[in-house]
Amino acid sequence: MKNLRNEFPMIGQYTYLNTAATGLLSETVFDYRQDQNLDMLTQASIFRDKKSNLYAEVREALAQFYKAEANKVALMPSFSFGFNAFLEGSPATAKVLLLEGDYPSINLPVEARDFEVCYAEIDENLEMNVSAAVKEHQPDVFVFSMVQYVSGIKIDLDFLKQLKKENPNLLIVGDGTQFCGTEVFNFQESGLDVLGTSAYKWLNAGFGNAFFLFKEEVAERVYPKAVGFGSNIGKYKQEENTLIGKFEPGHLDTSNIGSIKAALQLQEKIGVEEIEKQVKNLKTLAKAEFEKLHLLEEKVAQRKEHSSLFNIKGTTELFNFLNNRGVVCSQRGDGIRVSFHYYNTEQDLEQLLDLIKNFEG
């Protein structure tokens, strides 16, 4: 974890606990984007022609990183673009299971369509609630955030495997935007059929890029209607009506999409196992300290496993107090959301705790 202050200059100026809102842009990704834009400025179409294989390279990098198949990796500007395309290609008669209060970019697009919708509650018994809802409602699709954006509650990955085993016809769709970039993950061996992620948070790839990973059977059940010039151009999309081609009907920004590969290379250079170790250490320490100060909701305190995203009890006055002292965080729900990534330190946690203890609200 050495020299991270060189990669992320902002951590030398602030106590940055806001990756759950916006991940820091690294010097590696910044330099990559600068080089791409300079080449576009000076070479125009020549540059685009040279980069004709870039999207295939990004697919292959993602496939290697997450143990997926490159011909089932779709690239897009944001999670919402891909998710709406997925919903448009899903049968209108589908019954969809959601989590109550999940991220708006998941629940709103589902609720805006004519699907039959059922819900499970997000609390300390999340997995039991989902299992019960599946048994009661027999949904066709289960869509959810792998980590909840307000509370930080993380769904058990082993539970998803078992859920898929017991319900092989259930299409399990996860939003990994608050998850991808925090630990080692094997998509092929997971219980997920679809994983969609915007890469500007924990993957630190900057804005304007996202990806979806698909398992084989998804192409037999989802038929997006979008089609365009880019739908069957390039490696992995030569055949007509490829699934990923339906998610990529138009031009993509080489700088933004290529940033995914640059970000993955930085994580590999640092070591994904080391990143997971650091994140796990910080979240374990933070949860223990927050529990001592009674800052967590009961539904979070009772969970054995949690993400590195926490919503602590606190007023607007405390939020402003922290911000004015260089602690960057967010107000979400009824509290203050803080999130710890691998570029954070135990000293960041200690500073936060000291400020909370010294606050006179």
Tab-separated table of C-alpha atoms in Angstrom:
chain	number	residue	atom	x	y	z
A	1	MET	CA	0.000	0.000	0.000
A	2	LYS	CA	3.021	2.281	-0.290
A	3	ASN	CA	3.082	5.400	-2.452
A	4	LEU	CA	-0.701	5.630	-2.562
A	5	ARG	CA	-0.485	9.327	-1.798
A	6	ASN	CA	1.260	9.696	-5.147
A	7	GLU	CA	-1.558	7.804	-6.887
A	8	PHE	CA	-4.340	9.628	-5.028
A	9	PRO	CA	-3.272	13.225	-4.246
A	10	MET	CA	-6.553	14.021	-2.485
A	11	ILE	CA	-5.755	11.741	0.465
A	12	GLY	CA	-2.874	14.049	1.293
A	13	GLN	CA	-5.325	16.932	1.751
A	14	TYR	CA	-8.466	15.341	3.191
A	15	THR	CA	-9.663	12.383	5.208
A	16	TYR	CA	-11.590	10.921	2.316
A	17	LEU	CA	-14.365	8.618	3.518
A	18	ASN	CA	-16.661	9.034	0.525
A	19	THR	CA	-15.762	6.334	-2.000
A	20	ALA	CA	-19.375	5.128	-1.764
A	21	ALA	CA	-20.301	8.406	-3.493
A	22	THR	CA	-17.325	8.897	-5.809
A	23	GLY	CA	-14.138	6.878	-5.940
A	24	LEU	CA	-10.878	8.789	-6.117
A	25	LEU	CA	-9.319	9.136	-9.547
A	26	SER	CA	-5.794	7.752	-9.586
A	27	GLU	CA	-2.845	9.348	-11.336
A	28	THR	CA	-2.658	6.167	-13.427
A	29	VAL	CA	-6.181	6.592	-14.792
A	30	PHE	CA	-5.819	10.369	-15.070
A	31	ASP	CA	-2.648	10.000	-17.154
A	32	TYR	CA	-4.335	7.405	-19.344
A	33	ARG	CA	-7.254	9.738	-20.020
A	34	GLN	CA	-4.956	12.656	-20.720
A	35	ASP	CA	-2.989	10.612	-23.254
A	36	GLN	CA	-6.176	9.401	-24.964
A	37	ASN	CA	-7.587	12.914	-25.254
A	38	LEU	CA	-4.300	14.292	-26.560
A	39	ASP	CA	-4.177	11.599	-29.247
A	40	MET	CA	-7.778	12.337	-30.176
A	41	LEU	CA	-6.915	16.032	-30.412
A	42	THR	CA	-3.961	15.468	-32.714
A	43	GLN	CA	-5.002	12.377	-34.707
A	44	ALA	CA	-8.827	12.297	-34.860
A	45	SER	CA	-9.986	9.382	-37.039
A	46	ILE	CA	-6.445	7.991	-37.239
A	47	PHE	CA	-6.511	7.595	-33.466
A	48	ARG	CA	-9.934	5.907	-33.538
A	49	ASP	CA	-8.745	3.473	-36.189
A	50	LYS	CA	-5.725	2.583	-34.058
A	51	LYS	CA	-8.007	1.875	-31.108
A	52	SER	CA	-10.345	-0.470	-32.984
A	53	ASN	CA	-9.417	-3.388	-30.708
A	54	LEU	CA	-9.644	-1.437	-27.436
A	55	TYR	CA	-13.093	-2.651	-26.448
A	56	ALA	CA	-12.056	-6.275	-26.941
A	57	GLU	CA	-9.036	-5.626	-24.713
A	58	VAL	CA	-11.260	-4.171	-21.986
A	59	ARG	CA	-13.620	-7.163	-22.235
A	60	GLU	CA	-10.677	-9.531	-21.932
A	61	ALA	CA	-9.260	-7.618	-18.965
A	62	LEU	CA	-12.618	-7.791	-17.178
A	63	ALA	CA	-13.052	-11.468	-18.055
A	64	GLN	CA	-9.655	-12.282	-16.584
A	65	PHE	CA	-10.169	-10.102	-13.508
A	66	TYR	CA	-13.611	-11.492	-12.652
A	67	LYS	CA	-13.333	-14.978	-14.156
A	68	ALA	CA	-15.998	-14.367	-16.790
A	69	GLU	CA	-16.205	-14.977	-20.551
A	70	ALA	CA	-15.033	-12.099	-22.746
A	71	ASN	CA	-17.801	-12.659	-25.310
A	72	LYS	CA	-20.345	-12.106	-22.538
A	73	VAL	CA	-19.004	-8.780	-21.276
A	74	ALA	CA	-20.960	-5.691	-22.347
A	75	LEU	CA	-19.577	-2.143	-22.047
A	76	MET	CA	-21.606	1.010	-21.536
A	77	PRO	CA	-21.498	4.559	-20.055
A	78	SER	CA	-23.283	3.681	-16.799
A	79	PHE	CA	-25.056	0.908	-14.910
A	80	SER	CA	-28.442	2.531	-15.572
A	81	PHE	CA	-27.986	2.371	-19.355
A	82	GLY	CA	-27.289	-1.343	-19.204
A	83	PHE	CA	-29.951	-2.153	-16.634
A	84	ASN	CA	-32.694	-0.389	-18.575
A	85	ALA	CA	-31.648	-2.291	-21.697
A	86	PHE	CA	-31.804	-5.519	-19.694
A	87	LEU	CA	-35.321	-4.711	-18.489
A	88	GLU	CA	-36.480	-3.766	-21.987
A	89	GLY	CA	-35.323	-7.161	-23.183
A	90	SER	CA	-37.015	-9.071	-20.363
A	91	PRO	CA	-40.476	-10.631	-20.809
A	92	ALA	CA	-43.208	-8.149	-19.872
A	93	THR	CA	-44.919	-10.928	-17.906
A	94	ALA	CA	-41.902	-11.475	-15.648
A	95	LYS	CA	-42.326	-11.353	-11.895
A	96	VAL	CA	-39.442	-9.436	-10.276
A	97	LEU	CA	-38.283	-9.600	-6.668
A	98	LEU	CA	-36.770	-6.370	-5.298
A	99	LEU	CA	-35.486	-5.249	-1.917
A	100	GLU	CA	-37.510	-2.541	-0.187
A	101	GLY	CA	-35.533	0.704	-0.213
A	102	ASP	CA	-32.829	-0.555	-2.566
A	103	TYR	CA	-30.896	1.858	-4.795
A	104	PRO	CA	-33.299	3.972	-6.905
A	105	SER	CA	-31.516	3.059	-10.152
A	106	ILE	CA	-32.620	-0.519	-9.500
A	107	ASN	CA	-36.104	-0.191	-8.071
A	108	LEU	CA	-37.399	2.789	-10.088
A	109	PRO	CA	-36.803	1.298	-13.569
A	110	VAL	CA	-38.460	-1.967	-12.527
A	111	GLU	CA	-41.431	-0.230	-10.917
A	112	ALA	CA	-41.853	2.070	-13.936
A	113	ARG	CA	-42.613	-0.928	-16.154
A	114	ASP	CA	-45.460	-3.406	-16.141
A	115	PHE	CA	-43.702	-6.219	-14.318
A	116	GLU	CA	-45.377	-7.918	-11.403
A	117	VAL	CA	-43.207	-6.807	-8.467
A	118	CYS	CA	-42.723	-8.321	-5.017
A	119	TYR	CA	-40.394	-7.273	-2.213
A	120	ALA	CA	-38.147	-8.529	0.573
A	121	GLU	CA	-37.106	-6.437	3.559
A	122	ILE	CA	-33.550	-5.233	4.196
A	123	ASP	CA	-32.671	-5.956	7.818
A	124	GLU	CA	-30.413	-8.221	9.884
A	125	ASN	CA	-32.257	-11.233	8.396
A	126	LEU	CA	-31.836	-10.178	4.761
A	127	GLU	CA	-31.045	-13.643	3.405
A	128	MET	CA	-33.923	-15.265	5.291
A	129	ASN	CA	-36.251	-12.565	3.974
A	130	VAL	CA	-35.155	-13.156	0.390
A	131	SER	CA	-35.473	-16.918	0.733
A	132	ALA	CA	-38.979	-16.571	2.171
A	133	ALA	CA	-40.013	-14.134	-0.596
A	134	VAL	CA	-38.739	-16.502	-3.297
A	135	LYS	CA	-40.710	-19.389	-1.806
A	136	GLU	CA	-43.869	-17.316	-1.430
A	137	HIS	CA	-43.889	-15.373	-4.694
A	138	GLN	CA	-41.899	-17.628	-7.070
A	139	PRO	CA	-40.337	-14.693	-8.972
A	140	ASP	CA	-38.640	-15.064	-12.340
A	141	VAL	CA	-35.951	-12.488	-11.551
A	142	PHE	CA	-34.287	-11.278	-8.362
A	143	VAL	CA	-32.549	-7.887	-8.693
A	144	PHE	CA	-30.600	-6.255	-5.866
A	145	SER	CA	-27.547	-4.260	-4.806
A	146	MET	CA	-24.800	-6.512	-3.528
A	147	VAL	CA	-24.035	-3.785	-0.969
A	148	GLN	CA	-26.783	-1.440	0.158
A	149	TYR	CA	-25.977	2.191	-0.577
A	150	VAL	CA	-27.511	3.609	2.630
A	151	SER	CA	-26.779	1.013	5.323
A	152	GLY	CA	-23.840	-0.858	3.815
A	153	ILE	CA	-25.524	-4.231	4.421
A	154	LYS	CA	-23.854	-6.769	2.135
A	155	ILE	CA	-25.678	-9.836	0.884
A	156	ASP	CA	-24.033	-13.170	1.668
A	157	LEU	CA	-22.360	-14.506	-1.485
A	158	ASP	CA	-22.614	-18.120	-0.309
A	159	PHE	CA	-26.341	-17.580	0.183
A	160	LEU	CA	-26.637	-16.511	-3.467
A	161	LYS	CA	-24.954	-19.739	-4.556
A	162	GLN	CA	-27.388	-21.789	-2.507
A	163	LEU	CA	-30.347	-19.725	-3.720
A	164	LYS	CA	-29.390	-20.409	-7.331
A	165	LYS	CA	-28.874	-24.099	-6.599
A	166	GLU	CA	-32.323	-24.387	-5.051
A	167	ASN	CA	-33.972	-22.190	-7.716
A	168	PRO	CA	-32.149	-22.876	-10.995
A	169	ASN	CA	-34.745	-21.001	-13.066
A	170	LEU	CA	-34.468	-17.833	-10.974
A	171	LEU	CA	-32.453	-15.189	-12.823
A	172	ILE	CA	-30.217	-13.547	-10.211
A	173	VAL	CA	-29.085	-10.032	-11.144
A	174	GLY	CA	-26.684	-8.099	-8.918
A	175	ASP	CA	-25.604	-4.464	-8.982
A	176	GLY	CA	-21.948	-4.512	-7.962
A	177	THR	CA	-21.360	-0.754	-8.042
A	178	GLN	CA	-20.793	-0.661	-4.255
A	179	PHE	CA	-18.966	-3.994	-4.315
A	180	CYS	CA	-16.641	-4.438	-7.294
A	181	GLY	CA	-13.155	-3.260	-6.437
A	182	THR	CA	-13.216	-4.270	-2.759
A	183	GLU	CA	-12.370	-7.974	-2.900
A	184	VAL	CA	-11.518	-10.964	-5.057
A	185	PHE	CA	-14.603	-12.195	-6.918
A	186	ASN	CA	-15.162	-15.152	-9.240
A	187	PHE	CA	-18.233	-14.455	-11.368
A	188	GLN	CA	-18.343	-17.868	-13.022
A	189	GLU	CA	-18.480	-19.680	-9.675
A	190	SER	CA	-20.902	-17.199	-8.094
A	191	GLY	CA	-24.674	-17.517	-7.807
A	192	LEU	CA	-25.151	-14.513	-10.084
A	193	ASP	CA	-26.421	-14.775	-13.639
A	194	VAL	CA	-25.828	-11.072	-14.324
A	195	LEU	CA	-23.455	-8.611	-12.680
A	196	GLY	CA	-23.694	-4.932	-13.632
A	197	THR	CA	-21.367	-2.254	-12.300
A	198	SER	CA	-20.608	1.411	-12.744
A	199	ALA	CA	-16.846	1.666	-12.342
A	200	TYR	CA	-16.471	5.169	-10.890
A	201	LYS	CA	-16.703	4.136	-7.244
A	202	TRP	CA	-14.634	1.301	-5.760
A	203	LEU	CA	-12.870	0.509	-9.036
A	204	ASN	CA	-11.692	4.140	-9.277
A	205	ALA	CA	-12.064	4.246	-13.060
A	206	GLY	CA	-13.625	7.700	-13.302
A	207	PHE	CA	-17.039	8.566	-14.724
A	208	GLY	CA	-18.577	7.453	-17.997
A	209	ASN	CA	-17.963	3.709	-17.859
A	210	ALA	CA	-19.695	0.548	-16.712
A	211	PHE	CA	-19.905	-3.108	-17.601
A	212	PHE	CA	-22.250	-6.086	-17.431
A	213	LEU	CA	-21.150	-9.713	-17.107
A	214	PHE	CA	-23.520	-12.456	-18.262
A	215	LYS	CA	-23.768	-16.197	-17.852
A	216	GLU	CA	-24.578	-18.393	-20.849
A	217	GLU	CA	-28.285	-18.898	-20.121
A	218	VAL	CA	-29.080	-15.162	-20.035
A	219	ALA	CA	-28.985	-14.934	-23.837
A	220	GLU	CA	-31.840	-17.447	-23.947
A	221	ARG	CA	-34.086	-15.374	-21.687
A	222	VAL	CA	-33.308	-11.715	-22.376
A	223	TYR	CA	-33.734	-10.054	-25.789
A	224	PRO	CA	-32.905	-6.324	-25.695
A	225	LYS	CA	-34.491	-4.379	-28.525
A	226	ALA	CA	-31.687	-1.852	-28.983
A	227	VAL	CA	-29.665	-2.239	-32.151
A	228	GLY	CA	-27.378	0.023	-34.130
A	229	PHE	CA	-24.161	0.391	-36.099
A	230	GLY	CA	-22.074	-0.835	-33.188
A	231	SER	CA	-24.169	-3.897	-32.417
A	232	ASN	CA	-22.173	-6.373	-34.498
A	233	ILE	CA	-18.890	-4.583	-35.132
A	234	GLY	CA	-15.688	-5.663	-33.428
A	235	LYS	CA	-14.286	-8.812	-31.870
A	236	TYR	CA	-16.893	-10.898	-29.975
A	237	LYS	CA	-19.751	-9.128	-31.808
A	238	GLN	CA	-19.296	-10.272	-35.418
A	239	GLU	CA	-22.367	-12.493	-35.358
A	240	GLU	CA	-25.740	-10.814	-35.661
A	241	ASN	CA	-27.923	-10.553	-32.576
A	242	THR	CA	-25.200	-11.219	-30.025
A	243	LEU	CA	-26.390	-10.386	-26.513
A	244	ILE	CA	-23.602	-7.895	-25.826
A	245	GLY	CA	-24.196	-6.258	-29.219
A	246	LYS	CA	-27.731	-5.350	-28.107
A	247	PHE	CA	-26.203	-3.492	-25.148
A	248	GLU	CA	-23.803	-1.560	-27.399
A	249	PRO	CA	-25.780	-0.101	-30.318
A	250	GLY	CA	-23.703	3.067	-30.669
A	251	HIS	CA	-20.285	4.602	-30.202
A	252	LEU	CA	-18.451	4.363	-26.902
A	253	ASP	CA	-15.864	6.803	-25.581
A	254	THR	CA	-12.439	5.170	-25.839
A	255	SER	CA	-11.042	7.287	-23.022
A	256	ASN	CA	-13.818	6.407	-20.577
A	257	ILE	CA	-14.098	2.726	-21.478
A	258	GLY	CA	-10.341	2.266	-21.635
A	259	SER	CA	-10.114	3.687	-18.115
A	260	ILE	CA	-11.629	0.440	-16.844
A	261	LYS	CA	-8.597	-1.483	-18.069
A	262	ALA	CA	-6.201	1.092	-16.599
A	263	ALA	CA	-8.001	0.892	-13.240
A	264	LEU	CA	-7.912	-2.915	-13.221
A	265	GLN	CA	-4.198	-2.871	-14.008
A	266	LEU	CA	-3.582	-0.592	-11.027
A	267	GLN	CA	-5.537	-2.918	-8.730
A	268	GLU	CA	-3.553	-5.885	-10.039
A	269	LYS	CA	-0.294	-3.991	-9.505
A	270	ILE	CA	-1.214	-3.252	-5.893
A	271	GLY	CA	-2.622	-6.763	-5.472
A	272	VAL	CA	-6.318	-7.580	-5.271
A	273	GLU	CA	-5.686	-9.820	-2.257
A	274	GLU	CA	-3.886	-6.950	-0.512
A	275	ILE	CA	-6.775	-4.619	-1.305
A	276	GLU	CA	-9.257	-7.116	0.126
A	277	LYS	CA	-7.101	-7.546	3.229
A	278	GLN	CA	-6.887	-3.793	3.861
A	279	VAL	CA	-10.596	-3.220	3.294
A	280	LYS	CA	-11.480	-6.135	5.571
A	281	ASN	CA	-9.175	-4.844	8.311
A	282	LEU	CA	-10.647	-1.343	8.195
A	283	LYS	CA	-14.276	-2.462	8.123
A	284	THR	CA	-13.712	-4.834	11.052
A	285	LEU	CA	-12.062	-2.118	13.143
A	286	ALA	CA	-14.667	0.475	12.171
A	287	LYS	CA	-17.638	-1.752	12.978
A	288	ALA	CA	-16.225	-2.596	16.410
A	289	GLU	CA	-15.560	1.061	17.255
A	290	PHE	CA	-18.918	2.252	15.950
A	291	GLU	CA	-20.668	-0.403	18.018
A	292	LYS	CA	-18.870	0.804	21.161
A	293	LEU	CA	-20.226	4.290	20.540
A	294	HIS	CA	-23.713	2.984	19.663
A	295	LEU	CA	-23.546	4.629	16.255
A	296	LEU	CA	-25.007	1.773	14.193
A	297	GLU	CA	-28.549	0.670	13.537
A	298	GLU	CA	-29.453	-2.603	15.222
A	299	LYS	CA	-29.941	-4.325	11.872
A	300	VAL	CA	-26.312	-3.576	11.018
A	301	ALA	CA	-24.851	-4.306	14.454
A	302	GLN	CA	-26.435	-7.769	14.415
A	303	ARG	CA	-24.907	-8.754	11.062
A	304	LYS	CA	-21.813	-10.961	11.233
A	305	GLU	CA	-20.483	-9.807	7.871
A	306	HIS	CA	-20.678	-6.231	6.639
A	307	SER	CA	-19.199	-4.063	3.905
A	308	SER	CA	-16.791	-1.183	4.488
A	309	LEU	CA	-19.665	1.270	4.061
A	310	PHE	CA	-21.378	2.462	7.264
A	311	ASN	CA	-24.240	4.780	8.100
A	312	ILE	CA	-23.534	6.233	11.543
A	313	LYS	CA	-26.012	8.124	13.687
A	314	GLY	CA	-25.436	11.841	13.398
A	315	THR	CA	-27.109	15.188	12.832
A	316	THR	CA	-26.559	17.768	10.131
A	317	GLU	CA	-24.513	19.686	12.708
A	318	LEU	CA	-22.141	16.725	13.110
A	319	PHE	CA	-21.943	16.317	9.342
A	320	ASN	CA	-20.957	19.962	8.923
A	321	PHE	CA	-18.517	19.663	11.824
A	322	LEU	CA	-16.753	16.755	10.112
A	323	ASN	CA	-16.730	18.455	6.707
A	324	ASN	CA	-15.270	21.630	8.143
A	325	ARG	CA	-12.391	19.582	9.548
A	326	GLY	CA	-11.483	17.879	6.299
A	327	VAL	CA	-13.498	14.675	6.648
A	328	VAL	CA	-15.303	14.047	3.373
A	329	CYS	CA	-18.471	11.954	3.806
A	330	SER	CA	-22.163	12.012	2.820
A	331	GLN	CA	-25.571	12.396	4.389
A	332	ARG	CA	-27.716	9.406	3.498
A	333	GLY	CA	-30.942	8.247	5.082
A	334	ASP	CA	-31.138	9.436	8.688
A	335	GLY	CA	-27.404	9.480	9.292
A	336	ILE	CA	-23.923	10.098	7.957
A	337	ARG	CA	-22.401	7.636	5.517
A	338	VAL	CA	-18.684	6.906	5.733
A	339	SER	CA	-16.851	4.388	3.569
A	340	PHE	CA	-13.342	2.949	3.757
A	341	HIS	CA	-11.291	1.809	0.766
A	342	TYR	CA	-7.780	0.436	0.463
A	343	TYR	CA	-6.236	3.907	0.295
A	344	ASN	CA	-7.660	4.697	3.713
A	345	THR	CA	-5.739	4.020	6.916
A	346	GLU	CA	-6.386	3.246	10.556
A	347	GLN	CA	-5.384	6.854	11.226
A	348	ASP	CA	-8.333	7.996	9.090
A	349	LEU	CA	-10.651	5.975	11.305
A	350	GLU	CA	-9.010	7.301	14.465
A	351	GLN	CA	-9.387	10.888	13.272
A	352	LEU	CA	-13.083	10.316	12.561
A	353	LEU	CA	-13.634	8.768	15.990
A	354	ASP	CA	-11.772	11.567	17.778
A	355	LEU	CA	-13.885	14.203	16.046
A	356	ILE	CA	-17.116	12.394	16.871
A	357	LYS	CA	-16.109	12.052	20.526
A	358	ASN	CA	-15.156	15.744	20.747
A	359	PHE	CA	-18.249	17.018	18.980
A	360	GLU	CA	-20.520	19.083	21.173
A	361	GLY	CA	-23.819	19.170	19.371
